[in-house]
Amino acid sequence: MSKPQTPVKLGILDDYLGIASPHFHNLPSHVEKVVFKDTLPAWSHPQTSQSDRQRLLDRLHPFTILATMRERTPFPADLLRQLPNLKLLLCTGTQFNTFDLAGAKDLGITVATATGKRKRPPPPPSSSSTPPTSTSSPSAPHADIKKGGTHPTTQHTWALILGLARNIAVDDRVVKSVASGWQTGLATGLTGKTLGVVGLGRLGAAVARIAVLAWGMRVVCWSENLTQEKADGWARELGLAVGEREGEGEKTFRVVRKEELFRVADVVTVHYVLSERSRGVVGEKELAGMKETAMFVNTSRGPLVDEDALLRVLEKGAIRGAAIDVFDIEPLPQTSPWRSLKWGEDGRSQVLLTPHMGYVEEGVMHAWYAETAENVGRWVRGEEVIDQLI
């Protein structure tokens, strides 16, 4: 008779939509899985109380393996040092600023990610625990952007811009909830308007490309180290002429000072990488410089923007509106001033909110969970994990 294997405790964190479990169906029987659908306050956030830190520590302490979802639960070194049972930390995506990788290395914790780029089975039905069996078809194709392929966040950014510009959420609510409710206001057309891109990287450039091709918008852009040469390079890479508006003496992606971007843009969209240096890169000064008719959109990271300053601007109705997908604290606390139906009333700006949905797309999420489950299986069998970071 073989000796019973030592139990391995696996914690799957922050599974808001309850879609993870079917992907972990085929793990060995000695892996004890616990799924958490909620998120506890972040360990290092200044508003997190000591009792909340203890709750987080109590939750994480028993587990040998922790499977995370993006940055929903950060892992600073202070927290890692108090998790002596943790041997394998599994991330998703490509941004790891909230994970102290050096601290994990010092503690001997293996860290690996799920990129969503491996060949994998199609997603299991959400209503069934039956594991996928096919191994041939990927569930989240990576299309060429020049042929129309875009990142989920690019699509969500434009959904928010259009939703705000066309009054979609407001009109929908009025038509459904008011007996004689009908039109609530004039929509804002985008043709010929100016898009301001704060952070012209891969995502910012993809958003800008759509603005040029779909509505003939002017594009102005800024980031700390952005040059016109780099911006021209992005235009070429995305299949655009460098001087799309040459008859008007303009570059397709025109680099300007930050102050000018906020002054001239009809839509400002943020696509910056969050770091200690970039925290608060959009503050009171920048927001105060916006046109009264302008719209502000953030699908990047909440702490890039001075949230209190933005709330003050919107309370005063100083701009047309804001569409926000990311916040300083996520999920939003019950008492958050964002959680209000008063936006757009009594002189306030219109506000369109989504709960950090930029990457929460069916193919992406199932791919990440499938790859995470694969790495759990590899680790418990003593095999090398894939896409290891540390």
PDB file of N, CA and C in Angstrom, residues 1-55:
ATOM      1  N   MET A   1       0.858  -1.193   0.000  1.00  0.00           N
ATOM      2  CA  MET A   1       0.000   0.000   0.000  1.00  0.00           C
ATOM      3  C   MET A   1       0.891   1.239   0.000  1.00  0.00           C
ATOM      4  N   SER A   2       0.584   2.183  -0.897  1.00  0.00           N
ATOM      5  CA  SER A   2       1.400   3.388  -0.987  1.00  0.00           C
ATOM      6  C   SER A   2       1.107   4.315   0.183  1.00  0.00           C
ATOM      7  N   LYS A   3       2.111   5.025   0.560  1.00  0.00           N
ATOM      8  CA  LYS A   3       1.986   5.955   1.677  1.00  0.00           C
ATOM      9  C   LYS A   3       1.132   7.150   1.256  1.00  0.00           C
ATOM     10  N   PRO A   4       0.148   7.566   2.078  1.00  0.00           N
ATOM     11  CA  PRO A   4      -0.674   8.737   1.732  1.00  0.00           C
ATOM     12  C   PRO A   4       0.192   9.975   1.540  1.00  0.00           C
ATOM     13  N   GLN A   5      -0.144  10.755   0.527  1.00  0.00           N
ATOM     14  CA  GLN A   5       0.617  11.969   0.260  1.00  0.00           C
ATOM     15  C   GLN A   5       0.202  13.091   1.197  1.00  0.00           C
ATOM     16  N   THR A   6       1.170  13.919   1.542  1.00  0.00           N
ATOM     17  CA  THR A   6       0.896  15.057   2.425  1.00  0.00           C
ATOM     18  C   THR A   6      -0.033  16.042   1.728  1.00  0.00           C
ATOM     19  N   PRO A   7      -1.089  16.478   2.398  1.00  0.00           N
ATOM     20  CA  PRO A   7      -2.018  17.429   1.769  1.00  0.00           C
ATOM     21  C   PRO A   7      -1.308  18.724   1.364  1.00  0.00           C
ATOM     22  N   VAL A   8      -1.689  19.255   0.224  1.00  0.00           N
ATOM     23  CA  VAL A   8      -1.211  20.548  -0.261  1.00  0.00           C
ATOM     24  C   VAL A   8      -2.413  21.482  -0.302  1.00  0.00           C
ATOM     25  N   LYS A   9      -2.312  22.577   0.405  1.00  0.00           N
ATOM     26  CA  LYS A   9      -3.429  23.520   0.465  1.00  0.00           C
ATOM     27  C   LYS A   9      -3.263  24.582  -0.632  1.00  0.00           C
ATOM     28  N   LEU A  10      -4.290  24.711  -1.466  1.00  0.00           N
ATOM     29  CA  LEU A  10      -4.317  25.681  -2.564  1.00  0.00           C
ATOM     30  C   LEU A  10      -5.405  26.703  -2.294  1.00  0.00           C
ATOM     31  N   GLY A  11      -5.026  27.981  -2.269  1.00  0.00           N
ATOM     32  CA  GLY A  11      -5.991  29.064  -2.129  1.00  0.00           C
ATOM     33  C   GLY A  11      -6.122  29.819  -3.442  1.00  0.00           C
ATOM     34  N   ILE A  12      -7.335  29.902  -3.959  1.00  0.00           N
ATOM     35  CA  ILE A  12      -7.607  30.647  -5.189  1.00  0.00           C
ATOM     36  C   ILE A  12      -8.296  31.948  -4.779  1.00  0.00           C
ATOM     37  N   LEU A  13      -7.605  33.051  -5.006  1.00  0.00           N
ATOM     38  CA  LEU A  13      -8.051  34.333  -4.468  1.00  0.00           C
ATOM     39  C   LEU A  13      -8.866  35.143  -5.480  1.00  0.00           C
ATOM     40  N   ASP A  14      -9.795  35.930  -4.956  1.00  0.00           N
ATOM     41  CA  ASP A  14     -10.431  37.014  -5.711  1.00  0.00           C
ATOM     42  C   ASP A  14     -11.151  36.545  -6.965  1.00  0.00           C
ATOM     43  N   ASP A  15     -11.802  35.412  -6.885  1.00  0.00           N
ATOM     44  CA  ASP A  15     -12.556  34.878  -8.032  1.00  0.00           C
ATOM     45  C   ASP A  15     -13.965  35.468  -7.988  1.00  0.00           C
ATOM     46  N   TYR A  16     -14.088  36.739  -8.354  1.00  0.00           N
ATOM     47  CA  TYR A  16     -15.333  37.474  -8.204  1.00  0.00           C
ATOM     48  C   TYR A  16     -16.516  36.792  -8.890  1.00  0.00           C
ATOM     49  N   LEU A  17     -16.286  36.202 -10.049  1.00  0.00           N
ATOM     50  CA  LEU A  17     -17.373  35.675 -10.860  1.00  0.00           C
ATOM     51  C   LEU A  17     -17.552  34.167 -10.713  1.00  0.00           C
ATOM     52  N   GLY A  18     -16.754  33.552  -9.860  1.00  0.00           N
ATOM     53  CA  GLY A  18     -16.912  32.123  -9.587  1.00  0.00           C
ATOM     54  C   GLY A  18     -16.666  31.239 -10.790  1.00  0.00           C
ATOM     55  N   ILE A  19     -15.642  31.564 -11.587  1.00  0.00           N
ATOM     56  CA  ILE A  19     -15.383  30.799 -12.812  1.00  0.00           C
ATOM     57  C   ILE A  19     -14.138  29.929 -12.726  1.00  0.00           C
ATOM     58  N   ALA A  20     -13.411  29.975 -11.623  1.00  0.00           N
ATOM     59  CA  ALA A  20     -12.109  29.308 -11.556  1.00  0.00           C
ATOM     60  C   ALA A  20     -12.211  27.791 -11.367  1.00  0.00           C
ATOM     61  N   SER A  21     -13.111  27.339 -10.501  1.00  0.00           N
ATOM     62  CA  SER A  21     -13.100  25.950 -10.033  1.00  0.00           C
ATOM     63  C   SER A  21     -13.025  24.887 -11.120  1.00  0.00           C
ATOM     64  N   PRO A  22     -13.807  24.973 -12.212  1.00  0.00           N
ATOM     65  CA  PRO A  22     -13.753  23.902 -13.208  1.00  0.00           C
ATOM     66  C   PRO A  22     -12.370  23.676 -13.804  1.00  0.00           C
ATOM     67  N   HIS A  23     -11.559  24.708 -13.837  1.00  0.00           N
ATOM     68  CA  HIS A  23     -10.215  24.570 -14.400  1.00  0.00           C
ATOM     69  C   HIS A  23      -9.290  23.739 -13.498  1.00  0.00           C
ATOM     70  N   PHE A  24      -9.627  23.638 -12.210  1.00  0.00           N
ATOM     71  CA  PHE A  24      -8.781  22.924 -11.254  1.00  0.00           C
ATOM     72  C   PHE A  24      -9.365  21.547 -10.927  1.00  0.00           C
ATOM     73  N   HIS A  25     -10.272  21.064 -11.762  1.00  0.00           N
ATOM     74  CA  HIS A  25     -11.002  19.822 -11.500  1.00  0.00           C
ATOM     75  C   HIS A  25     -10.098  18.595 -11.477  1.00  0.00           C
ATOM     76  N   ASN A  26      -9.062  18.586 -12.295  1.00  0.00           N
ATOM     77  CA  ASN A  26      -8.241  17.376 -12.454  1.00  0.00           C
ATOM     78  C   ASN A  26      -6.994  17.331 -11.568  1.00  0.00           C
ATOM     79  N   LEU A  27      -6.906  18.174 -10.570  1.00  0.00           N
ATOM     80  CA  LEU A  27      -5.746  18.143  -9.684  1.00  0.00           C
ATOM     81  C   LEU A  27      -5.753  16.862  -8.841  1.00  0.00           C
ATOM     82  N   PRO A  28      -4.589  16.394  -8.414  1.00  0.00           N
ATOM     83  CA  PRO A  28      -4.530  15.210  -7.552  1.00  0.00           C
ATOM     84  C   PRO A  28      -5.372  15.386  -6.292  1.00  0.00           C
ATOM     85  N   SER A  29      -5.835  14.292  -5.749  1.00  0.00           N
ATOM     86  CA  SER A  29      -6.777  14.331  -4.625  1.00  0.00           C
ATOM     87  C   SER A  29      -6.167  14.926  -3.360  1.00  0.00           C
ATOM     88  N   HIS A  30      -4.840  14.926  -3.241  1.00  0.00           N
ATOM     89  CA  HIS A  30      -4.236  15.467  -2.018  1.00  0.00           C
ATOM     90  C   HIS A  30      -4.111  16.996  -2.058  1.00  0.00           C
ATOM     91  N   VAL A  31      -4.527  17.620  -3.173  1.00  0.00           N
ATOM     92  CA  VAL A  31      -4.560  19.085  -3.244  1.00  0.00           C
ATOM     93  C   VAL A  31      -5.915  19.556  -2.714  1.00  0.00           C
ATOM     94  N   GLU A  32      -5.895  20.277  -1.623  1.00  0.00           N
ATOM     95  CA  GLU A  32      -7.111  20.780  -0.994  1.00  0.00           C
ATOM     96  C   GLU A  32      -7.349  22.220  -1.444  1.00  0.00           C
ATOM     97  N   LYS A  33      -8.396  22.414  -2.214  1.00  0.00           N
ATOM     98  CA  LYS A  33      -8.656  23.699  -2.868  1.00  0.00           C
ATOM     99  C   LYS A  33      -9.700  24.495  -2.090  1.00  0.00           C
ATOM    100  N   VAL A  34      -9.414  25.782  -1.900  1.00  0.00           N
ATOM    101  CA  VAL A  34     -10.378  26.722  -1.317  1.00  0.00           C
ATOM    102  C   VAL A  34     -10.445  27.942  -2.228  1.00  0.00           C
ATOM    103  N   VAL A  35     -11.650  28.327  -2.609  1.00  0.00           N
ATOM    104  CA  VAL A  35     -11.850  29.475  -3.499  1.00  0.00           C
ATOM    105  C   VAL A  35     -12.453  30.628  -2.699  1.00  0.00           C
ATOM    106  N   PHE A  36     -11.874  31.799  -2.871  1.00  0.00           N
ATOM    107  CA  PHE A  36     -12.392  33.011  -2.224  1.00  0.00           C
ATOM    108  C   PHE A  36     -12.919  33.949  -3.306  1.00  0.00           C
ATOM    109  N   LYS A  37     -14.172  34.358  -3.165  1.00  0.00           N
ATOM    110  CA  LYS A  37     -14.781  35.218  -4.176  1.00  0.00           C
ATOM    111  C   LYS A  37     -14.708  36.703  -3.826  1.00  0.00           C
ATOM    112  N   ASP A  38     -14.236  37.001  -2.633  1.00  0.00           N
ATOM    113  CA  ASP A  38     -14.130  38.402  -2.228  1.00  0.00           C
ATOM    114  C   ASP A  38     -12.661  38.789  -2.083  1.00  0.00           C
ATOM    115  N   THR A  39     -12.420  40.083  -1.944  1.00  0.00           N
ATOM    116  CA  THR A  39     -11.070  40.613  -1.745  1.00  0.00           C
ATOM    117  C   THR A  39     -11.012  41.346  -0.420  1.00  0.00           C
ATOM    118  N   LEU A  40     -10.008  41.037   0.374  1.00  0.00           N
ATOM    119  CA  LEU A  40      -9.806  41.753   1.625  1.00  0.00           C
ATOM    120  C   LEU A  40      -8.930  42.978   1.368  1.00  0.00           C
ATOM    121  N   PRO A  41      -8.993  43.995   2.247  1.00  0.00           N
ATOM    122  CA  PRO A  41      -8.208  45.212   2.030  1.00  0.00           C
ATOM    123  C   PRO A  41      -6.718  44.931   1.862  1.00  0.00           C
ATOM    124  N   ALA A  42      -6.091  45.718   1.000  1.00  0.00           N
ATOM    125  CA  ALA A  42      -4.680  45.523   0.676  1.00  0.00           C
ATOM    126  C   ALA A  42      -3.801  45.766   1.894  1.00  0.00           C
ATOM    127  N   TRP A  43      -2.792  44.911   2.074  1.00  0.00           N
ATOM    128  CA  TRP A  43      -1.928  44.930   3.250  1.00  0.00           C
ATOM    129  C   TRP A  43      -1.288  46.299   3.481  1.00  0.00           C
ATOM    130  N   SER A  44      -0.787  46.929   2.424  1.00  0.00           N
ATOM    131  CA  SER A  44       0.013  48.153   2.579  1.00  0.00           C
ATOM    132  C   SER A  44      -0.768  49.435   2.350  1.00  0.00           C
ATOM    133  N   HIS A  45      -2.048  49.344   2.058  1.00  0.00           N
ATOM    134  CA  HIS A  45      -2.785  50.571   1.803  1.00  0.00           C
ATOM    135  C   HIS A  45      -2.919  51.370   3.096  1.00  0.00           C
ATOM    136  N   PRO A  46      -2.708  52.695   3.057  1.00  0.00           N
ATOM    137  CA  PRO A  46      -2.742  53.496   4.287  1.00  0.00           C
ATOM    138  C   PRO A  46      -4.082  53.462   5.013  1.00  0.00           C
ATOM    139  N   GLN A  47      -5.167  53.132   4.317  1.00  0.00           N
ATOM    140  CA  GLN A  47      -6.472  53.087   4.971  1.00  0.00           C
ATOM    141  C   GLN A  47      -6.808  51.707   5.544  1.00  0.00           C
ATOM    142  N   THR A  48      -5.922  50.739   5.362  1.00  0.00           N
ATOM    143  CA  THR A  48      -6.173  49.398   5.883  1.00  0.00           C
ATOM    144  C   THR A  48      -5.855  49.350   7.372  1.00  0.00           C
ATOM    145  N   SER A  49      -6.826  48.923   8.165  1.00  0.00           N
ATOM    146  CA  SER A  49      -6.649  48.861   9.614  1.00  0.00           C
ATOM    147  C   SER A  49      -5.838  47.633  10.009  1.00  0.00           C
ATOM    148  N   GLN A  50      -5.349  47.625  11.240  1.00  0.00           N
ATOM    149  CA  GLN A  50      -4.598  46.483  11.729  1.00  0.00           C
ATOM    150  C   GLN A  50      -5.469  45.234  11.785  1.00  0.00           C
ATOM    151  N   SER A  51      -6.745  45.417  12.113  1.00  0.00           N
ATOM    152  CA  SER A  51      -7.633  44.257  12.173  1.00  0.00           C
ATOM    153  C   SER A  51      -7.857  43.679  10.772  1.00  0.00           C
ATOM    154  N   ASP A  52      -7.919  44.533   9.754  1.00  0.00           N
ATOM    155  CA  ASP A  52      -8.062  44.050   8.380  1.00  0.00           C
ATOM    156  C   ASP A  52      -6.795  43.325   7.928  1.00  0.00           C
ATOM    157  N   ARG A  53      -5.637  43.828   8.341  1.00  0.00           N
ATOM    158  CA  ARG A  53      -4.382  43.127   8.016  1.00  0.00           C
ATOM    159  C   ARG A  53      -4.362  41.743   8.646  1.00  0.00           C
ATOM    160  N   GLN A  54      -4.868  41.665   9.878  1.00  0.00           N
ATOM    161  CA  GLN A  54      -4.889  40.365  10.546  1.00  0.00           C
ATOM    162  C   GLN A  54      -5.846  39.416   9.838  1.00  0.00           C
ATOM    163  N   ARG A  55      -6.982  39.924   9.374  1.00  0.00           N
ATOM    164  CA  ARG A  55      -7.921  39.077   8.624  1.00  0.00           C
ATOM    165  C   ARG A  55      -7.272  38.535   7.359  1.00  0.00           C
TER     166      ARG A  55
END
